[in-house]
């Protein structure tokens, strides 16, 4: 389906997730988009936001510890890589909340 049609449908149905799904599944660049797990209810949205906030506090502490000397030491690289994976997960949760909230507006 052409991008302009998907864009029109996303706007009409107030569903940015439709545009995300289209890009994720039809574009070679879709593999770079973060995962989105669409909340089903307002409660799900709050839960995802709370989990993201909790994980963010943890990962900030970890990254501060790793970067306290201004660089990532060789022995810290596995912990830094793990922290960045958590940042990606947090990003996905926050994006899911944003997409859901835009559909509510």
XYZ file of C-alpha atoms in Angstrom:
105
model
C 0.000 0.000 0.000
C 1.430 3.445 -0.847
C 2.758 5.587 2.005
C 0.342 8.438 1.280
C -2.666 6.107 1.662
C -1.322 4.758 4.959
C -0.690 8.324 6.087
C -4.272 9.313 5.280
C -5.639 6.238 7.065
C -3.434 6.888 10.122
C -4.741 10.441 10.315
C -8.363 9.501 9.686
C -8.419 6.708 12.281
C -6.110 8.587 14.683
C -3.838 5.571 14.677
C -0.131 6.402 14.430
C 0.499 2.721 15.140
C -0.849 1.951 11.663
C 1.893 4.092 10.118
C 4.511 2.493 12.394
C 3.331 -1.008 11.441
C 3.419 -0.127 7.749
C 6.981 1.168 7.928
C 8.150 -1.649 10.179
C 6.799 -4.312 7.826
C 7.177 -2.846 4.341
C 10.332 -0.733 4.430
C 13.878 -2.022 4.452
C 14.462 0.652 7.109
C 11.708 -0.750 9.334
C 14.224 -2.950 11.140
C 15.611 0.202 12.780
C 12.290 1.195 14.350
C 11.812 0.372 18.034
C 9.324 -2.254 19.112
C 5.915 -0.992 20.161
C 3.631 -2.979 22.448
C 0.329 -1.171 22.248
C -1.409 -0.682 25.605
C -4.974 -1.989 25.547
C -6.338 0.240 28.307
C -5.498 3.418 30.171
C -4.288 1.159 33.004
C -1.878 -0.590 30.632
C -0.580 2.816 29.577
C 0.068 3.803 33.203
C 1.735 0.447 33.876
C 4.093 0.824 30.904
C 4.927 4.367 31.966
C 5.616 3.255 35.543
C 7.850 0.398 34.409
C 9.759 2.758 32.111
C 10.264 5.236 34.952
C 11.475 2.504 37.338
C 13.897 1.047 34.783
C 15.151 4.500 33.826
C 16.132 5.237 37.423
C 18.073 1.966 37.537
C 19.814 2.400 34.208
C 20.810 6.020 34.941
C 22.526 4.841 38.127
C 24.300 2.085 36.181
C 25.462 4.426 33.426
C 26.642 7.024 35.942
C 28.689 4.340 37.689
C 30.181 3.127 34.407
C 30.917 6.648 33.122
C 32.164 8.191 36.363
C 35.697 8.437 34.942
C 34.441 9.835 31.634
C 34.921 6.686 29.579
C 33.830 3.080 29.286
C 36.651 0.817 30.423
C 37.140 -2.498 28.633
C 35.861 -4.504 31.612
C 32.753 -2.249 31.771
C 31.713 -2.758 28.140
C 29.386 -5.728 28.856
C 27.594 -3.729 31.584
C 27.377 -0.687 29.292
C 25.955 -2.821 26.479
C 23.354 -4.244 28.875
C 22.452 -0.732 30.072
C 21.956 0.405 26.476
C 19.630 -2.537 25.858
C 17.571 -1.370 28.845
C 17.522 2.155 27.348
C 16.123 0.673 24.108
C 13.442 -1.179 26.093
C 12.567 2.015 27.955
C 12.355 3.850 24.644
C 9.936 1.212 23.328
C 7.720 1.495 26.398
C 7.647 5.287 26.205
C 6.920 5.192 22.483
C 4.071 2.769 23.162
C 2.625 5.190 25.715
C 2.932 8.114 23.299
C 1.295 6.203 20.431
C -1.557 5.103 22.698
C -2.044 8.602 24.109
C -2.140 10.158 20.637
C -4.983 7.811 19.763
C -6.925 9.004 22.822
C -6.608 12.711 22.000
